[in-house]
Protein backbone atom coordinates (compact mmCIF):
# COMPACT_ATOMS: atom_id res chain seq x y z
CA UNK A 1 0.00 0.00 0.00
CA UNK A 2 0.95 3.66 -0.51
CA UNK A 3 3.54 2.81 -3.17
CA UNK A 4 4.41 5.96 -5.13
CA UNK A 5 6.90 4.34 -7.53
CA UNK A 6 6.66 5.89 -10.97
CA UNK A 7 5.10 9.12 -9.70
CA UNK A 8 6.66 12.58 -9.87
CA UNK A 9 6.00 14.93 -6.96
CA UNK A 10 6.61 18.66 -6.61
CA UNK A 11 6.82 19.98 -3.04
CA UNK A 12 6.98 23.76 -2.66
CA UNK A 13 8.90 25.42 0.16
CA UNK A 14 10.64 22.08 0.73
CA UNK A 15 14.01 23.49 1.74
CA UNK A 16 13.40 23.03 5.46
CA UNK A 17 11.04 21.87 8.22
CA UNK A 18 7.60 20.64 7.08
CA UNK A 19 8.31 20.70 3.34
CA UNK A 20 11.58 18.82 3.76
CA UNK A 21 9.76 16.16 5.81
CA UNK A 22 7.12 15.83 3.11
CA UNK A 23 9.75 15.51 0.36
CA UNK A 24 11.58 12.80 2.32
CA UNK A 25 8.37 10.88 3.01
CA UNK A 26 7.23 10.95 -0.64
CA UNK A 27 10.68 9.88 -1.86
CA UNK A 28 10.70 7.12 0.77
CA UNK A 29 7.59 5.67 -0.90
CA UNK A 30 9.29 5.72 -4.30
CA UNK A 31 8.21 9.07 -5.81
CA UNK A 32 10.77 11.11 -7.74
CA UNK A 33 10.67 14.47 -6.01
CA UNK A 34 11.21 18.02 -7.27
CA UNK A 35 12.33 20.07 -4.27
CA UNK A 36 11.21 23.68 -4.60
CA UNK A 37 12.33 26.59 -2.50
CA UNK A 38 13.01 30.25 -3.18
CA UNK A 39 16.26 29.87 -1.18
CA UNK A 40 18.58 27.71 -3.30
CA UNK A 41 20.81 26.45 -0.44
CA UNK A 42 17.77 25.17 1.45
CA UNK A 43 16.48 23.26 -1.56
CA UNK A 44 19.98 21.85 -2.15
CA UNK A 45 20.15 20.51 1.41
CA UNK A 46 16.82 18.69 1.04
CA UNK A 47 17.86 17.24 -2.33
CA UNK A 48 21.03 15.96 -0.66
CA UNK A 49 19.00 14.47 2.23
CA UNK A 50 16.64 12.65 -0.15
CA UNK A 51 19.54 11.30 -2.20
CA UNK A 52 21.47 10.14 0.85
CA UNK A 53 18.34 8.25 1.95
CA UNK A 54 18.39 6.45 -1.42
CA UNK A 55 15.68 8.53 -3.11
CA UNK A 56 15.51 10.48 -6.36
CA UNK A 57 15.28 14.27 -6.16
CA UNK A 58 15.93 17.29 -8.34
CA UNK A 59 16.32 20.98 -7.57
CA UNK A 60 13.44 23.30 -8.44
CA UNK A 61 14.43 26.78 -7.30
CA UNK A 62 11.75 29.37 -8.03
CA UNK A 63 9.45 31.82 -6.28
CA UNK A 64 5.90 30.42 -6.25
CA UNK A 65 4.46 33.94 -6.24
CA UNK A 66 5.94 34.57 -9.70
CA UNK A 67 3.57 32.92 -12.20
CA UNK A 68 6.07 32.96 -15.09
CA UNK A 69 8.80 31.45 -12.91
CA UNK A 70 6.40 28.69 -11.78
CA UNK A 71 5.57 27.85 -15.40
CA UNK A 72 9.25 27.67 -16.35
CA UNK A 73 10.09 25.65 -13.24
CA UNK A 74 7.36 23.09 -13.90
CA UNK A 75 8.50 22.71 -17.54
CA UNK A 76 12.07 22.08 -16.33
CA UNK A 77 10.80 19.43 -13.87
CA UNK A 78 8.91 17.70 -16.70
CA UNK A 79 12.12 17.53 -18.78
CA UNK A 80 14.14 16.25 -15.84
CA UNK A 81 11.80 13.84 -14.02
CA UNK A 82 8.57 13.78 -16.06
CA UNK A 83 5.23 15.57 -15.65
CA UNK A 84 4.08 16.33 -12.11
CA UNK A 85 1.57 13.78 -10.74
CA UNK A 86 1.57 14.97 -7.11
CA UNK A 87 1.66 18.63 -6.13
CA UNK A 88 2.13 19.62 -2.49
CA UNK A 89 1.63 23.35 -1.95
CA UNK A 90 3.59 23.82 1.25
CA UNK A 91 5.25 27.26 0.97
CA UNK A 92 3.00 29.43 3.11
CA UNK A 93 4.86 31.65 5.57
CA UNK A 94 6.42 34.81 4.11
CA UNK A 95 10.01 35.45 5.23
CA UNK A 96 10.27 37.56 8.39
CA UNK A 97 6.64 37.00 9.48
CA UNK A 98 5.95 38.48 12.94
CA UNK A 99 2.47 38.27 14.49
CA UNK A 100 0.61 41.60 14.68
CA UNK A 101 -3.03 42.36 15.40
CA UNK A 102 -5.34 43.62 12.70
CA UNK A 103 -5.30 47.08 14.27
CA UNK A 104 -1.50 47.19 14.08
CA UNK A 105 -1.50 46.29 10.39
CA UNK A 106 -2.01 48.34 7.26
CA UNK A 107 -4.24 46.89 4.52
CA UNK A 108 -1.15 46.80 2.27
CA UNK A 109 0.53 44.33 4.70
CA UNK A 110 -1.98 41.71 3.56
CA UNK A 111 -0.80 41.48 -0.04
CA UNK A 112 2.18 39.20 0.52
CA UNK A 113 0.06 36.66 2.45
CA UNK A 114 -2.52 36.57 -0.32
CA UNK A 115 0.31 36.41 -2.88
CA UNK A 116 1.93 33.41 -1.19
CA UNK A 117 -1.01 31.39 0.11
CA UNK A 118 -3.52 32.05 -2.66
CA UNK A 119 -1.65 33.08 -5.80
CA UNK A 120 1.39 30.91 -4.99
CA UNK A 121 -0.83 27.84 -4.76
CA UNK A 122 -2.99 28.67 -7.73
CA UNK A 123 0.01 29.36 -10.01
CA UNK A 124 1.41 25.92 -9.13
CA UNK A 125 -1.95 24.22 -9.61
CA UNK A 126 -2.49 26.04 -12.92
CA UNK A 127 0.88 24.78 -14.15
CA UNK A 128 0.12 21.09 -13.45
CA UNK A 129 -3.66 20.54 -13.44
CA UNK A 130 -4.24 20.28 -17.20
CA UNK A 131 -1.60 17.56 -17.50
CA UNK A 132 -3.07 15.70 -14.53
CA UNK A 133 -6.55 15.80 -16.10
CA UNK A 134 -5.19 14.72 -19.51
CA UNK A 135 -3.43 11.74 -17.90
CA UNK A 136 -6.50 11.13 -15.70
CA UNK A 137 -4.45 10.92 -12.49
CA UNK A 138 -3.34 13.62 -10.10
CA UNK A 139 -3.06 14.52 -6.44
CA UNK A 140 -3.12 18.07 -5.14
CA UNK A 141 -2.36 18.56 -1.44
CA UNK A 142 -2.56 21.99 0.12
CA UNK A 143 -0.76 22.50 3.41
CA UNK A 144 -2.95 24.76 5.53
CA UNK A 145 -3.27 25.63 9.21
CA UNK A 146 -5.77 25.30 12.02
CA UNK A 147 -5.79 29.11 11.82
CA UNK A 148 -7.74 28.70 8.58
CA UNK A 149 -10.87 27.74 10.54
CA UNK A 150 -10.31 28.92 14.10
CA UNK A 151 -10.25 32.51 15.27
CA UNK A 152 -7.16 33.03 17.43
CA UNK A 153 -6.07 36.12 19.36
CA UNK A 154 -2.47 35.63 18.25
CA UNK A 155 -1.96 38.42 15.73
CA UNK A 156 -2.28 36.09 12.75
CA UNK A 157 -5.56 37.23 11.15
CA UNK A 158 -3.96 37.88 7.78
CA UNK A 159 -2.25 34.47 7.78
CA UNK A 160 -5.44 32.65 8.87
CA UNK A 161 -7.56 34.49 6.31
CA UNK A 162 -5.17 33.60 3.47
CA UNK A 163 -5.31 29.93 4.56
CA UNK A 164 -9.15 30.05 4.68
CA UNK A 165 -9.11 31.45 1.16
CA UNK A 166 -6.93 28.72 -0.28
CA UNK A 167 -8.90 25.98 1.54
CA UNK A 168 -12.09 27.35 -0.08
CA UNK A 169 -10.43 27.34 -3.49
CA UNK A 170 -9.28 23.72 -3.02
CA UNK A 171 -12.83 22.62 -2.12
CA UNK A 172 -14.24 24.14 -5.33
CA UNK A 173 -11.36 22.84 -7.44
CA UNK A 174 -11.91 19.32 -6.08
CA UNK A 175 -15.42 19.34 -7.52
CA UNK A 176 -14.29 20.55 -10.93
CA UNK A 177 -11.60 17.87 -11.39
CA UNK A 178 -13.09 14.92 -9.47
CA UNK A 179 -14.29 13.24 -12.67
CA UNK A 180 -10.81 13.42 -14.21
CA UNK A 181 -9.02 11.23 -11.65
CA UNK A 182 -7.59 14.21 -9.78
CA UNK A 183 -8.12 14.74 -6.03
CA UNK A 184 -7.56 17.96 -4.11
CA UNK A 185 -7.42 18.16 -0.33
CA UNK A 186 -6.01 20.41 2.39
CA UNK A 187 -4.13 19.36 5.50
CA UNK A 188 -4.57 21.89 8.31
CA UNK A 189 -1.62 21.64 10.66
CA UNK A 190 -1.39 22.32 14.35
CA UNK A 191 1.90 23.51 15.83
CA UNK A 192 4.95 21.70 14.47
CA UNK A 193 7.99 21.07 16.64
CA UNK A 194 10.43 23.63 15.19
CA UNK A 195 9.73 26.11 17.98
CA UNK A 196 12.30 27.50 20.44
CA UNK A 197 13.23 24.62 22.84
CA UNK A 198 12.08 26.61 25.89
CA UNK A 199 8.53 26.75 24.45
CA UNK A 200 8.25 23.07 23.48
CA UNK A 201 6.91 21.78 26.77
CA UNK A 202 4.45 24.63 27.31
CA UNK A 203 3.02 24.27 23.79
CA UNK A 204 2.91 20.47 24.00
CA UNK A 205 0.73 20.68 27.14
CA UNK A 206 -2.06 22.18 24.98
CA UNK A 207 -2.08 19.18 22.64
CA UNK A 208 -4.28 16.21 23.64
CA UNK A 209 -1.77 13.74 22.15
CA UNK A 210 0.86 15.32 24.41
CA UNK A 211 3.41 16.51 21.88
CA UNK A 212 3.80 18.89 18.97
CA UNK A 213 3.68 17.58 15.42
CA UNK A 214 6.74 16.72 13.37
CA UNK A 215 7.57 17.04 9.68
CA UNK A 216 7.38 13.23 9.56
CA UNK A 217 3.76 13.34 10.86
CA UNK A 218 2.89 15.68 7.99
CA UNK A 219 4.83 13.52 5.52
CA UNK A 220 2.81 10.44 6.52
CA UNK A 221 -0.53 12.23 5.99
CA UNK A 222 0.61 13.55 2.60
CA UNK A 223 1.82 10.10 1.50
CA UNK A 224 -1.65 8.75 2.18
CA UNK A 225 -3.41 11.58 0.32
CA UNK A 226 -0.98 11.19 -2.61
CA UNK A 227 -1.52 7.45 -2.90
CA UNK A 228 -3.66 5.39 -5.23
CA UNK A 229 -5.52 4.15 -2.14
CA UNK A 230 -6.81 7.69 -1.37
CA UNK A 231 -8.63 7.96 -4.72
CA UNK A 232 -12.03 8.33 -3.03
CA UNK A 233 -10.95 11.08 -0.67
CA UNK A 234 -11.32 14.57 -2.12
CA UNK A 235 -12.50 18.04 -1.21
CA UNK A 236 -11.56 17.63 2.46
CA UNK A 237 -9.66 19.70 4.98
CA UNK A 238 -7.98 17.21 7.28
CA UNK A 239 -7.06 18.48 10.74
CA UNK A 240 -3.59 17.23 11.66
CA UNK A 241 -3.15 18.67 15.11
CA UNK A 242 -2.72 15.94 17.73
CA UNK A 243 -6.39 16.38 18.62
CA UNK A 244 -6.38 20.16 19.20
CA UNK A 245 -9.09 20.58 16.56
CA UNK A 246 -11.79 17.93 16.22
CA UNK A 247 -14.43 17.75 13.50
N1 LIG B 1 5.27 25.35 11.55
C1 LIG B 1 4.04 25.25 12.04
O1 LIG B 1 3.83 25.11 13.27
C2 LIG B 1 2.88 25.30 11.09
C3 LIG B 1 1.58 25.28 11.64
C4 LIG B 1 0.49 25.34 10.79
C5 LIG B 1 0.71 25.36 9.41
N2 LIG B 1 1.96 25.39 8.91
C6 LIG B 1 2.13 25.46 7.45
O2 LIG B 1 3.09 24.50 7.03
C7 LIG B 1 3.81 24.99 5.90
C8 LIG B 1 5.30 24.92 6.15
O3 LIG B 1 5.60 25.56 7.37
P1 LIG B 1 7.08 25.62 7.94
O4 LIG B 1 6.95 25.97 9.38
O5 LIG B 1 7.83 24.41 7.55
O6 LIG B 1 7.64 26.91 7.14
P2 LIG B 1 9.13 27.44 7.00
O7 LIG B 1 9.01 28.92 6.88
O8 LIG B 1 10.02 26.87 8.06
O9 LIG B 1 9.61 26.83 5.61
C9 LIG B 1 8.96 27.17 4.43
C10 LIG B 1 9.93 27.24 3.27
O10 LIG B 1 9.21 27.89 2.21
C11 LIG B 1 10.12 28.70 1.51
N3 LIG B 1 9.39 29.76 0.82
C12 LIG B 1 8.85 30.88 1.36
N4 LIG B 1 8.32 31.63 0.41
C13 LIG B 1 8.50 30.97 -0.76
C14 LIG B 1 8.16 31.26 -2.11
N5 LIG B 1 7.53 32.41 -2.43
N6 LIG B 1 8.48 30.37 -3.07
C15 LIG B 1 9.14 29.21 -2.75
N7 LIG B 1 9.49 28.90 -1.49
C16 LIG B 1 9.18 29.77 -0.50
C17 LIG B 1 11.06 29.24 2.57
O11 LIG B 1 12.30 29.65 2.00
C18 LIG B 1 11.19 28.06 3.53
O12 LIG B 1 12.34 27.27 3.24
C19 LIG B 1 3.28 26.42 5.65
O13 LIG B 1 2.29 26.39 4.65
C20 LIG B 1 2.68 26.79 6.98
O14 LIG B 1 1.67 27.76 6.83
C21 LIG B 1 3.06 25.36 9.72
Tab-separated table of C-alpha atoms in Angstrom, residues 66-233:
chain	number	residue	atom	x	y	z
A	66	UNK	CA	5.942	34.566	-9.703
A	67	UNK	CA	3.572	32.917	-12.198
A	68	UNK	CA	6.070	32.962	-15.094
A	69	UNK	CA	8.801	31.447	-12.905
A	70	UNK	CA	6.402	28.694	-11.776
A	71	UNK	CA	5.566	27.851	-15.405
A	72	UNK	CA	9.252	27.671	-16.350
A	73	UNK	CA	10.088	25.649	-13.239
A	74	UNK	CA	7.359	23.090	-13.895
A	75	UNK	CA	8.496	22.713	-17.542
A	76	UNK	CA	12.069	22.079	-16.329
A	77	UNK	CA	10.796	19.428	-13.870
A	78	UNK	CA	8.905	17.702	-16.701
A	79	UNK	CA	12.117	17.533	-18.779
A	80	UNK	CA	14.141	16.254	-15.835
A	81	UNK	CA	11.796	13.839	-14.024
A	82	UNK	CA	8.571	13.785	-16.059
A	83	UNK	CA	5.234	15.573	-15.648
A	84	UNK	CA	4.081	16.330	-12.110
A	85	UNK	CA	1.572	13.776	-10.738
A	86	UNK	CA	1.573	14.966	-7.110
A	87	UNK	CA	1.662	18.635	-6.130
A	88	UNK	CA	2.135	19.620	-2.493
A	89	UNK	CA	1.632	23.350	-1.950
A	90	UNK	CA	3.586	23.819	1.254
A	91	UNK	CA	5.253	27.262	0.966
A	92	UNK	CA	3.003	29.433	3.114
A	93	UNK	CA	4.857	31.652	5.574
A	94	UNK	CA	6.416	34.808	4.114
A	95	UNK	CA	10.007	35.455	5.232
A	96	UNK	CA	10.271	37.561	8.390
A	97	UNK	CA	6.642	37.004	9.485
A	98	UNK	CA	5.948	38.477	12.940
A	99	UNK	CA	2.466	38.265	14.485
A	100	UNK	CA	0.605	41.597	14.678
A	101	UNK	CA	-3.030	42.365	15.399
A	102	UNK	CA	-5.339	43.620	12.697
A	103	UNK	CA	-5.299	47.076	14.267
A	104	UNK	CA	-1.505	47.191	14.080
A	105	UNK	CA	-1.496	46.288	10.391
A	106	UNK	CA	-2.011	48.341	7.257
A	107	UNK	CA	-4.241	46.890	4.523
A	108	UNK	CA	-1.148	46.795	2.275
A	109	UNK	CA	0.526	44.332	4.701
A	110	UNK	CA	-1.977	41.707	3.562
A	111	UNK	CA	-0.801	41.482	-0.039
A	112	UNK	CA	2.183	39.196	0.520
A	113	UNK	CA	0.059	36.660	2.445
A	114	UNK	CA	-2.518	36.570	-0.321
A	115	UNK	CA	0.309	36.405	-2.882
A	116	UNK	CA	1.929	33.415	-1.192
A	117	UNK	CA	-1.010	31.387	0.107
A	118	UNK	CA	-3.524	32.048	-2.656
A	119	UNK	CA	-1.648	33.085	-5.804
A	120	UNK	CA	1.391	30.913	-4.992
A	121	UNK	CA	-0.832	27.841	-4.755
A	122	UNK	CA	-2.991	28.666	-7.732
A	123	UNK	CA	0.009	29.363	-10.006
A	124	UNK	CA	1.414	25.923	-9.126
A	125	UNK	CA	-1.951	24.223	-9.613
A	126	UNK	CA	-2.487	26.043	-12.923
A	127	UNK	CA	0.883	24.780	-14.145
A	128	UNK	CA	0.116	21.086	-13.453
A	129	UNK	CA	-3.661	20.537	-13.444
A	130	UNK	CA	-4.243	20.285	-17.202
A	131	UNK	CA	-1.601	17.561	-17.497
A	132	UNK	CA	-3.071	15.699	-14.525
A	133	UNK	CA	-6.549	15.799	-16.100
A	134	UNK	CA	-5.185	14.723	-19.511
A	135	UNK	CA	-3.432	11.739	-17.899
A	136	UNK	CA	-6.503	11.130	-15.699
A	137	UNK	CA	-4.453	10.923	-12.492
A	138	UNK	CA	-3.338	13.618	-10.102
A	139	UNK	CA	-3.056	14.516	-6.436
A	140	UNK	CA	-3.118	18.073	-5.138
A	141	UNK	CA	-2.363	18.556	-1.442
A	142	UNK	CA	-2.559	21.993	0.117
A	143	UNK	CA	-0.755	22.499	3.413
A	144	UNK	CA	-2.947	24.757	5.531
A	145	UNK	CA	-3.269	25.628	9.207
A	146	UNK	CA	-5.765	25.299	12.023
A	147	UNK	CA	-5.792	29.112	11.817
A	148	UNK	CA	-7.743	28.702	8.576
A	149	UNK	CA	-10.872	27.742	10.541
A	150	UNK	CA	-10.309	28.925	14.102
A	151	UNK	CA	-10.253	32.507	15.267
A	152	UNK	CA	-7.164	33.030	17.433
A	153	UNK	CA	-6.069	36.125	19.360
A	154	UNK	CA	-2.466	35.632	18.245
A	155	UNK	CA	-1.964	38.423	15.726
A	156	UNK	CA	-2.283	36.085	12.747
A	157	UNK	CA	-5.563	37.232	11.152
A	158	UNK	CA	-3.958	37.882	7.777
A	159	UNK	CA	-2.250	34.467	7.778
A	160	UNK	CA	-5.438	32.655	8.872
A	161	UNK	CA	-7.560	34.492	6.310
A	162	UNK	CA	-5.170	33.599	3.472
A	163	UNK	CA	-5.308	29.933	4.561
A	164	UNK	CA	-9.147	30.047	4.676
A	165	UNK	CA	-9.111	31.453	1.157
A	166	UNK	CA	-6.934	28.720	-0.278
A	167	UNK	CA	-8.901	25.978	1.535
A	168	UNK	CA	-12.085	27.353	-0.076
A	169	UNK	CA	-10.431	27.337	-3.489
A	170	UNK	CA	-9.282	23.723	-3.017
A	171	UNK	CA	-12.831	22.620	-2.124
A	172	UNK	CA	-14.239	24.136	-5.333
A	173	UNK	CA	-11.357	22.837	-7.440
A	174	UNK	CA	-11.914	19.318	-6.077
A	175	UNK	CA	-15.424	19.336	-7.523
A	176	UNK	CA	-14.286	20.555	-10.926
A	177	UNK	CA	-11.598	17.873	-11.392
A	178	UNK	CA	-13.086	14.916	-9.467
A	179	UNK	CA	-14.288	13.239	-12.668
A	180	UNK	CA	-10.809	13.422	-14.207
A	181	UNK	CA	-9.023	11.230	-11.647
A	182	UNK	CA	-7.593	14.212	-9.775
A	183	UNK	CA	-8.118	14.736	-6.035
A	184	UNK	CA	-7.559	17.964	-4.112
A	185	UNK	CA	-7.419	18.164	-0.325
A	186	UNK	CA	-6.011	20.413	2.387
A	187	UNK	CA	-4.133	19.355	5.504
A	188	UNK	CA	-4.569	21.891	8.310
A	189	UNK	CA	-1.618	21.640	10.661
A	190	UNK	CA	-1.394	22.315	14.351
A	191	UNK	CA	1.898	23.513	15.832
A	192	UNK	CA	4.948	21.703	14.470
A	193	UNK	CA	7.994	21.074	16.635
A	194	UNK	CA	10.429	23.630	15.193
A	195	UNK	CA	9.725	26.113	17.983
A	196	UNK	CA	12.295	27.503	20.441
A	197	UNK	CA	13.231	24.621	22.836
A	198	UNK	CA	12.084	26.610	25.891
A	199	UNK	CA	8.532	26.752	24.446
A	200	UNK	CA	8.254	23.073	23.476
A	201	UNK	CA	6.906	21.781	26.771
A	202	UNK	CA	4.453	24.633	27.309
A	203	UNK	CA	3.017	24.271	23.787
A	204	UNK	CA	2.914	20.472	23.997
A	205	UNK	CA	0.731	20.680	27.136
A	206	UNK	CA	-2.061	22.182	24.982
A	207	UNK	CA	-2.080	19.184	22.638
A	208	UNK	CA	-4.284	16.212	23.637
A	209	UNK	CA	-1.774	13.743	22.155
A	210	UNK	CA	0.859	15.323	24.411
A	211	UNK	CA	3.415	16.511	21.884
A	212	UNK	CA	3.804	18.885	18.966
A	213	UNK	CA	3.676	17.580	15.417
A	214	UNK	CA	6.739	16.717	13.375
A	215	UNK	CA	7.566	17.043	9.675
A	216	UNK	CA	7.382	13.235	9.558
A	217	UNK	CA	3.763	13.338	10.859
A	218	UNK	CA	2.887	15.676	7.986
A	219	UNK	CA	4.828	13.519	5.521
A	220	UNK	CA	2.811	10.442	6.524
A	221	UNK	CA	-0.529	12.227	5.985
A	222	UNK	CA	0.612	13.552	2.605
A	223	UNK	CA	1.822	10.103	1.498
A	224	UNK	CA	-1.653	8.745	2.182
A	225	UNK	CA	-3.412	11.584	0.319
A	226	UNK	CA	-0.982	11.189	-2.606
A	227	UNK	CA	-1.521	7.453	-2.895
A	228	UNK	CA	-3.663	5.388	-5.232
A	229	UNK	CA	-5.515	4.150	-2.138
A	230	UNK	CA	-6.813	7.690	-1.374
A	231	UNK	CA	-8.633	7.965	-4.722
A	232	UNK	CA	-12.030	8.330	-3.029
A	233	UNK	CA	-10.949	11.082	-0.672
